[in-house]
């Protein structure tokens, strides 16, 4: 009687697993007859269990697809089969699915099959979206008017568009010694000397430096001398580690030659001044021949004479085209002013220097801001005293906007690629083990000579693997839904209410640990996605309690504030802390854990970071072992 009781108990146990799995499960006969199906199968296909029993395999799959019979034959020959098929819902909709099928013999000696099916619709949609974004990135890179190159952390080229090939006169050349100056024939713009390796923009970017619009000469074997304005910046992961570089080259040959000609004209003008034969005719002709804002400043009186282009570019009407230096200075953006003034002072103090150049923001007459590239030439008298400075301002606002949009698009696509890599890793790594165990246990159960203990061992292994598979599938479903949840209507979220709800959910954990939660809410409400804010509070508070120091009550400080268009939320605790030097790059990774003595899955911080980035926010962390952890969250305010 006890044996009958245990058998009934096992049947009920596995029936519960069968019915509650998130994957569609079928018990079938090898000829395609369906014996039973679980709730997930009903939800995915839309048929009742009785309808599926009556229609069999032919009801659920597109039998015009040769893969159906191919998988059937594979199962007949090897005892199992796995692959992708096209399923058909009751409403006629076709959808992609992944199917695993294995043969076994039941207690009556009859051949049976167990079939597991996963709906791939959401995953395929994400893959298609990322493919479309990658194509968009390729279109941006390949249709840009500028040379674009991206390298990995070791300097190997990942992107090198055709414009870059045209500008340098050669295809990408990888170099373990970074001797790109020789490979690409890159020289100082005024000296016939190759650029030293450590001064190359791409090498400086890989070392963490941002390079902005520096001018170099390239001796292009096809086009001759080409002057390039080169910008380079490091590409960093979420922990700040450099993982590559972005280089943008712009052909400024015509502009550079024009400026050199202007320099020569100024030198001629100096000679005219020295011989007391100063004439304004040359300057007037230059002013009329360009749309730039040409200027001429007397360094003693600080009087500035402007060309007609100044009014055209910035809208200011000038009496006799004259203003003083202070008037120009007052229109420079405050954040750029000191930098520009310092660079001018250094130039003039260093007697003998002629060329000054700078980029800054400049207020137009209507209050809008223009991005300006300004370049001037200093004229000296016979005693080598600076007496005059002549230059030209260019409005580069449109180019700046294009660069900003391009950088944002590249950053977004790089992030999407990282998300796809993590999701692909999850599918390939975390599903493989439980599926392999299920197939192994199924193979064991096919053997006729198994005794009762061996059968129970195989069934326990099968149950454990099914539970693991079910957990991974639930995690996948949660992650896939994250990006869609941002579509929820934003609402006014009261942070005090959120905190009270979380305290209620974690009541036993807070009580058992004697946790203290202190708050300093300078901002009490925020328009956001309520479920995301709740999840962020829940995960960060529960982590602070779980990863507390031994024999020390956890103290958690939560503060909120606002600055400009940003809302800030900070969680700080006195817990175990994290070694960011060794583990920082994995901190927000999927299934990454740092303290093995505490139960967990390594999903919480991944979910927090994903939710914050979905809301266009950022999260940073400061932590040291045994000194606690502080998470700072920044969210934009619409």
PDB file of C-alpha atoms in Angstrom, residues 147-354:
ATOM      1  CA  UNK A 147      35.967  59.217 -41.873  1.00  0.00           C
ATOM      2  CA  UNK A 148      34.850  56.997 -38.983  1.00  0.00           C
ATOM      3  CA  UNK A 149      36.869  54.229 -37.317  1.00  0.00           C
ATOM      4  CA  UNK A 150      36.189  52.180 -34.185  1.00  0.00           C
ATOM      5  CA  UNK A 151      38.766  49.927 -32.510  1.00  0.00           C
ATOM      6  CA  UNK A 152      38.695  47.440 -29.672  1.00  0.00           C
ATOM      7  CA  UNK A 153      40.855  47.911 -26.568  1.00  0.00           C
ATOM      8  CA  UNK A 154      43.842  46.328 -28.356  1.00  0.00           C
ATOM      9  CA  UNK A 155      43.667  48.716 -31.292  1.00  0.00           C
ATOM     10  CA  UNK A 156      42.142  46.266 -33.783  1.00  0.00           C
ATOM     11  CA  UNK A 157      39.791  48.030 -36.193  1.00  0.00           C
ATOM     12  CA  UNK A 158      36.113  47.029 -35.888  1.00  0.00           C
ATOM     13  CA  UNK A 159      34.749  49.816 -38.127  1.00  0.00           C
ATOM     14  CA  UNK A 160      36.652  51.634 -40.884  1.00  0.00           C
ATOM     15  CA  UNK A 161      34.343  53.313 -43.399  1.00  0.00           C
ATOM     16  CA  UNK A 162      35.052  54.075 -47.036  1.00  0.00           C
ATOM     17  CA  UNK A 163      35.470  57.800 -46.345  1.00  0.00           C
ATOM     18  CA  UNK A 164      38.314  56.943 -43.950  1.00  0.00           C
ATOM     19  CA  UNK A 165      39.912  54.739 -46.629  1.00  0.00           C
ATOM     20  CA  UNK A 166      39.659  57.633 -49.101  1.00  0.00           C
ATOM     21  CA  UNK A 167      41.120  60.192 -46.661  1.00  0.00           C
ATOM     22  CA  UNK A 168      44.092  58.016 -45.669  1.00  0.00           C
ATOM     23  CA  UNK A 169      44.584  56.404 -49.060  1.00  0.00           C
ATOM     24  CA  UNK A 170      44.744  52.906 -47.578  1.00  0.00           C
ATOM     25  CA  UNK A 171      42.565  50.226 -46.014  1.00  0.00           C
ATOM     26  CA  UNK A 172      42.668  49.552 -42.232  1.00  0.00           C
ATOM     27  CA  UNK A 173      46.007  48.254 -40.979  1.00  0.00           C
ATOM     28  CA  UNK A 174      46.163  46.537 -37.592  1.00  0.00           C
ATOM     29  CA  UNK A 175      49.419  47.069 -35.711  1.00  0.00           C
ATOM     30  CA  UNK A 176      50.583  45.519 -32.461  1.00  0.00           C
ATOM     31  CA  UNK A 177      53.101  48.357 -32.043  1.00  0.00           C
ATOM     32  CA  UNK A 178      50.618  51.138 -32.924  1.00  0.00           C
ATOM     33  CA  UNK A 179      52.983  52.502 -35.625  1.00  0.00           C
ATOM     34  CA  UNK A 180      50.065  54.005 -37.518  1.00  0.00           C
ATOM     35  CA  UNK A 181      51.921  57.258 -38.272  1.00  0.00           C
ATOM     36  CA  UNK A 182      54.186  55.369 -40.658  1.00  0.00           C
ATOM     37  CA  UNK A 183      51.419  53.091 -41.935  1.00  0.00           C
ATOM     38  CA  UNK A 184      49.046  55.978 -42.671  1.00  0.00           C
ATOM     39  CA  UNK A 185      51.742  58.591 -43.421  1.00  0.00           C
ATOM     40  CA  UNK A 186      50.623  61.034 -40.723  1.00  0.00           C
ATOM     41  CA  UNK A 187      52.778  64.153 -40.205  1.00  0.00           C
ATOM     42  CA  UNK A 188      52.805  67.362 -38.176  1.00  0.00           C
ATOM     43  CA  UNK A 189      50.895  69.963 -40.116  1.00  0.00           C
ATOM     44  CA  UNK A 190      53.853  72.379 -40.260  1.00  0.00           C
ATOM     45  CA  UNK A 191      56.831  69.997 -40.062  1.00  0.00           C
ATOM     46  CA  UNK A 192      57.903  67.169 -42.328  1.00  0.00           C
ATOM     47  CA  UNK A 193      58.126  64.809 -39.343  1.00  0.00           C
ATOM     48  CA  UNK A 194      56.027  61.705 -38.602  1.00  0.00           C
ATOM     49  CA  UNK A 195      53.831  61.906 -35.504  1.00  0.00           C
ATOM     50  CA  UNK A 196      55.353  60.009 -32.525  1.00  0.00           C
ATOM     51  CA  UNK A 197      53.293  56.978 -31.555  1.00  0.00           C
ATOM     52  CA  UNK A 198      52.295  58.328 -28.128  1.00  0.00           C
ATOM     53  CA  UNK A 199      51.010  61.571 -29.729  1.00  0.00           C
ATOM     54  CA  UNK A 200      48.663  59.869 -32.210  1.00  0.00           C
ATOM     55  CA  UNK A 201      44.990  60.703 -31.422  1.00  0.00           C
ATOM     56  CA  UNK A 202      43.927  57.029 -31.566  1.00  0.00           C
ATOM     57  CA  UNK A 203      46.677  55.965 -29.112  1.00  0.00           C
ATOM     58  CA  UNK A 204      45.839  58.831 -26.741  1.00  0.00           C
ATOM     59  CA  UNK A 205      42.155  57.826 -26.855  1.00  0.00           C
ATOM     60  CA  UNK A 206      43.051  54.221 -25.960  1.00  0.00           C
ATOM     61  CA  UNK A 207      44.931  55.687 -22.990  1.00  0.00           C
ATOM     62  CA  UNK A 208      41.821  57.566 -21.811  1.00  0.00           C
ATOM     63  CA  UNK A 209      42.342  61.033 -23.355  1.00  0.00           C
ATOM     64  CA  UNK A 210      39.740  62.896 -25.414  1.00  0.00           C
ATOM     65  CA  UNK A 211      41.180  64.575 -28.511  1.00  0.00           C
ATOM     66  CA  UNK A 212      39.223  67.385 -30.148  1.00  0.00           C
ATOM     67  CA  UNK A 213      39.701  68.647 -33.724  1.00  0.00           C
ATOM     68  CA  UNK A 214      43.488  68.490 -33.914  1.00  0.00           C
ATOM     69  CA  UNK A 215      44.964  69.133 -37.371  1.00  0.00           C
ATOM     70  CA  UNK A 216      47.405  66.733 -39.049  1.00  0.00           C
ATOM     71  CA  UNK A 217      48.898  66.279 -42.511  1.00  0.00           C
ATOM     72  CA  UNK A 218      48.405  62.964 -44.312  1.00  0.00           C
ATOM     73  CA  UNK A 219      50.498  62.241 -47.394  1.00  0.00           C
ATOM     74  CA  UNK A 220      47.812  60.374 -49.285  1.00  0.00           C
ATOM     75  CA  UNK A 221      49.346  58.234 -52.076  1.00  0.00           C
ATOM     76  CA  UNK A 222      46.295  58.899 -54.280  1.00  0.00           C
ATOM     77  CA  UNK A 223      45.277  62.478 -53.409  1.00  0.00           C
ATOM     78  CA  UNK A 224      48.536  64.101 -52.332  1.00  0.00           C
ATOM     79  CA  UNK A 225      48.678  66.242 -49.194  1.00  0.00           C
ATOM     80  CA  UNK A 226      45.431  66.097 -47.199  1.00  0.00           C
ATOM     81  CA  UNK A 227      44.894  68.119 -44.009  1.00  0.00           C
ATOM     82  CA  UNK A 228      42.631  66.358 -41.509  1.00  0.00           C
ATOM     83  CA  UNK A 229      40.854  67.596 -38.407  1.00  0.00           C
ATOM     84  CA  UNK A 230      40.920  64.540 -36.128  1.00  0.00           C
ATOM     85  CA  UNK A 231      38.837  63.863 -33.016  1.00  0.00           C
ATOM     86  CA  UNK A 232      39.244  60.725 -30.913  1.00  0.00           C
ATOM     87  CA  UNK A 233      37.671  59.543 -27.684  1.00  0.00           C
ATOM     88  CA  UNK A 234      37.829  56.402 -25.543  1.00  0.00           C
ATOM     89  CA  UNK A 235      34.861  54.011 -25.497  1.00  0.00           C
ATOM     90  CA  UNK A 236      34.150  52.775 -21.964  1.00  0.00           C
ATOM     91  CA  UNK A 237      31.914  50.082 -20.497  1.00  0.00           C
ATOM     92  CA  UNK A 238      29.452  50.742 -17.676  1.00  0.00           C
ATOM     93  CA  UNK A 239      32.240  50.536 -15.079  1.00  0.00           C
ATOM     94  CA  UNK A 240      34.481  53.062 -16.815  1.00  0.00           C
ATOM     95  CA  UNK A 241      36.952  50.523 -18.228  1.00  0.00           C
ATOM     96  CA  UNK A 242      38.245  51.463 -21.687  1.00  0.00           C
ATOM     97  CA  UNK A 243      37.105  48.882 -24.245  1.00  0.00           C
ATOM     98  CA  UNK A 244      38.021  50.695 -27.458  1.00  0.00           C
ATOM     99  CA  UNK A 245      38.229  54.024 -29.242  1.00  0.00           C
ATOM    100  CA  UNK A 246      36.225  56.127 -31.703  1.00  0.00           C
ATOM    101  CA  UNK A 247      38.105  58.224 -34.285  1.00  0.00           C
ATOM    102  CA  UNK A 248      36.521  60.781 -36.625  1.00  0.00           C
ATOM    103  CA  UNK A 249      38.523  62.398 -39.454  1.00  0.00           C
ATOM    104  CA  UNK A 250      37.302  65.456 -41.367  1.00  0.00           C
ATOM    105  CA  UNK A 251      38.919  66.794 -44.534  1.00  0.00           C
ATOM    106  CA  UNK A 252      39.735  70.496 -43.958  1.00  0.00           C
ATOM    107  CA  UNK A 253      42.280  70.857 -46.749  1.00  0.00           C
ATOM    108  CA  UNK A 254      40.456  73.775 -48.392  1.00  0.00           C
ATOM    109  CA  UNK A 255      39.863  75.524 -45.070  1.00  0.00           C
ATOM    110  CA  UNK A 256      43.473  74.987 -43.971  1.00  0.00           C
ATOM    111  CA  UNK A 257      44.884  76.292 -47.246  1.00  0.00           C
ATOM    112  CA  UNK A 258      42.576  79.304 -46.997  1.00  0.00           C
ATOM    113  CA  UNK A 259      43.781  80.013 -43.480  1.00  0.00           C
ATOM    114  CA  UNK A 260      47.406  79.661 -44.539  1.00  0.00           C
ATOM    115  CA  UNK A 261      46.769  82.079 -47.360  1.00  0.00           C
ATOM    116  CA  UNK A 262      45.191  84.425 -44.832  1.00  0.00           C
ATOM    117  CA  UNK A 263      48.294  84.056 -42.685  1.00  0.00           C
ATOM    118  CA  UNK A 264      50.479  85.009 -45.656  1.00  0.00           C
ATOM    119  CA  UNK A 265      48.219  87.972 -46.348  1.00  0.00           C
ATOM    120  CA  UNK A 266      48.651  89.062 -42.734  1.00  0.00           C
ATOM    121  CA  UNK A 267      52.409  88.759 -43.015  1.00  0.00           C
ATOM    122  CA  UNK A 268      52.327  90.942 -46.095  1.00  0.00           C
ATOM    123  CA  UNK A 269      50.153  93.366 -44.160  1.00  0.00           C
ATOM    124  CA  UNK A 270      52.783  93.457 -41.402  1.00  0.00           C
ATOM    125  CA  UNK A 271      55.427  94.405 -43.915  1.00  0.00           C
ATOM    126  CA  UNK A 272      53.179  97.167 -45.202  1.00  0.00           C
ATOM    127  CA  UNK A 273      52.689  98.450 -41.638  1.00  0.00           C
ATOM    128  CA  UNK A 274      56.423  98.386 -40.968  1.00  0.00           C
ATOM    129  CA  UNK A 275      57.042 100.485 -44.052  1.00  0.00           C
ATOM    130  CA  UNK A 276      54.259 102.878 -42.979  1.00  0.00           C
ATOM    131  CA  UNK A 277      52.270 102.020 -46.091  1.00  0.00           C
ATOM    132  CA  UNK A 278      49.276 100.524 -44.317  1.00  0.00           C
ATOM    133  CA  UNK A 279      46.305 100.052 -46.606  1.00  0.00           C
ATOM    134  CA  UNK A 280      42.801  98.834 -45.773  1.00  0.00           C
ATOM    135  CA  UNK A 281      42.072  97.700 -49.324  1.00  0.00           C
ATOM    136  CA  UNK A 282      43.464  94.175 -48.910  1.00  0.00           C
ATOM    137  CA  UNK A 283      41.445  93.614 -45.733  1.00  0.00           C
ATOM    138  CA  UNK A 284      38.261  94.903 -47.336  1.00  0.00           C
ATOM    139  CA  UNK A 285      38.610  92.496 -50.230  1.00  0.00           C
ATOM    140  CA  UNK A 286      39.149  89.552 -47.893  1.00  0.00           C
ATOM    141  CA  UNK A 287      36.083  90.563 -45.853  1.00  0.00           C
ATOM    142  CA  UNK A 288      33.847  90.732 -48.927  1.00  0.00           C
ATOM    143  CA  UNK A 289      35.104  87.410 -50.311  1.00  0.00           C
ATOM    144  CA  UNK A 290      34.017  85.249 -47.367  1.00  0.00           C
ATOM    145  CA  UNK A 291      30.922  84.524 -45.277  1.00  0.00           C
ATOM    146  CA  UNK A 292      33.092  84.138 -42.157  1.00  0.00           C
ATOM    147  CA  UNK A 293      33.097  86.855 -39.498  1.00  0.00           C
ATOM    148  CA  UNK A 294      36.473  88.472 -40.235  1.00  0.00           C
ATOM    149  CA  UNK A 295      37.877  90.568 -37.386  1.00  0.00           C
ATOM    150  CA  UNK A 296      40.832  92.909 -36.851  1.00  0.00           C
ATOM    151  CA  UNK A 297      41.762  93.899 -33.279  1.00  0.00           C
ATOM    152  CA  UNK A 298      44.179  96.602 -32.125  1.00  0.00           C
ATOM    153  CA  UNK A 299      45.870  94.986 -29.122  1.00  0.00           C
ATOM    154  CA  UNK A 300      46.709  98.372 -27.563  1.00  0.00           C
ATOM    155  CA  UNK A 301      43.269 100.024 -27.723  1.00  0.00           C
ATOM    156  CA  UNK A 302      41.313  96.714 -27.843  1.00  0.00           C
ATOM    157  CA  UNK A 303      39.149  98.169 -30.620  1.00  0.00           C
ATOM    158  CA  UNK A 304      37.773  95.461 -32.926  1.00  0.00           C
ATOM    159  CA  UNK A 305      36.737  96.006 -36.532  1.00  0.00           C
ATOM    160  CA  UNK A 306      34.340  93.390 -37.919  1.00  0.00           C
ATOM    161  CA  UNK A 307      33.632  92.270 -41.442  1.00  0.00           C
ATOM    162  CA  UNK A 308      30.137  92.093 -42.910  1.00  0.00           C
ATOM    163  CA  UNK A 309      29.928  88.395 -42.109  1.00  0.00           C
ATOM    164  CA  UNK A 310      29.598  89.116 -38.374  1.00  0.00           C
ATOM    165  CA  UNK A 311      26.148  90.627 -38.797  1.00  0.00           C
ATOM    166  CA  UNK A 312      25.100  87.829 -41.171  1.00  0.00           C
ATOM    167  CA  UNK A 313      26.185  85.059 -38.797  1.00  0.00           C
ATOM    168  CA  UNK A 314      25.137  86.497 -35.434  1.00  0.00           C
ATOM    169  CA  UNK A 315      22.576  89.207 -36.181  1.00  0.00           C
ATOM    170  CA  UNK A 316      24.287  92.136 -34.408  1.00  0.00           C
ATOM    171  CA  UNK A 317      24.150  95.498 -36.186  1.00  0.00           C
ATOM    172  CA  UNK A 318      27.421  97.393 -35.810  1.00  0.00           C
ATOM    173  CA  UNK A 319      28.036 101.092 -36.208  1.00  0.00           C
ATOM    174  CA  UNK A 320      30.971 101.478 -38.590  1.00  0.00           C
ATOM    175  CA  UNK A 321      31.559  97.734 -37.989  1.00  0.00           C
ATOM    176  CA  UNK A 322      33.409  98.560 -34.766  1.00  0.00           C
ATOM    177  CA  UNK A 323      33.165  97.209 -31.227  1.00  0.00           C
ATOM    178  CA  UNK A 324      35.515  96.810 -28.269  1.00  0.00           C
ATOM    179  CA  UNK A 325      37.086  93.569 -27.039  1.00  0.00           C
ATOM    180  CA  UNK A 326      34.847  93.527 -23.958  1.00  0.00           C
ATOM    181  CA  UNK A 327      31.712  93.434 -26.119  1.00  0.00           C
ATOM    182  CA  UNK A 328      32.921  90.257 -27.872  1.00  0.00           C
ATOM    183  CA  UNK A 329      33.934  88.745 -24.533  1.00  0.00           C
ATOM    184  CA  UNK A 330      30.464  89.369 -23.013  1.00  0.00           C
ATOM    185  CA  UNK A 331      28.812  87.159 -25.641  1.00  0.00           C
ATOM    186  CA  UNK A 332      30.927  84.063 -24.997  1.00  0.00           C
ATOM    187  CA  UNK A 333      29.161  81.338 -23.021  1.00  0.00           C
ATOM    188  CA  UNK A 334      30.205  81.573 -19.321  1.00  0.00           C
ATOM    189  CA  UNK A 335      31.356  77.927 -19.276  1.00  0.00           C
ATOM    190  CA  UNK A 336      33.801  78.609 -22.138  1.00  0.00           C
ATOM    191  CA  UNK A 337      34.910  82.163 -21.318  1.00  0.00           C
ATOM    192  CA  UNK A 338      37.841  81.550 -18.965  1.00  0.00           C
ATOM    193  CA  UNK A 339      39.301  78.824 -21.171  1.00  0.00           C
ATOM    194  CA  UNK A 340      39.285  81.130 -24.222  1.00  0.00           C
ATOM    195  CA  UNK A 341      40.725  84.117 -22.321  1.00  0.00           C
ATOM    196  CA  UNK A 342      43.488  81.948 -20.839  1.00  0.00           C
ATOM    197  CA  UNK A 343      44.472  80.642 -24.264  1.00  0.00           C
ATOM    198  CA  UNK A 344      44.682  84.200 -25.635  1.00  0.00           C
ATOM    199  CA  UNK A 345      46.797  85.366 -22.699  1.00  0.00           C
ATOM    200  CA  UNK A 346      49.218  82.449 -23.125  1.00  0.00           C
ATOM    201  CA  UNK A 347      49.570  83.195 -26.840  1.00  0.00           C
ATOM    202  CA  UNK A 348      50.292  86.909 -26.418  1.00  0.00           C
ATOM    203  CA  UNK A 349      52.617  86.328 -23.447  1.00  0.00           C
ATOM    204  CA  UNK A 350      54.653  83.879 -25.508  1.00  0.00           C
ATOM    205  CA  UNK A 351      56.196  86.406 -27.883  1.00  0.00           C
ATOM    206  CA  UNK A 352      56.878  85.010 -31.300  1.00  0.00           C
ATOM    207  CA  UNK A 353      53.773  82.812 -31.370  1.00  0.00           C
ATOM    208  CA  UNK A 354      51.455  83.734 -34.198  1.00  0.00           C
TER     209      UNK A 354
END
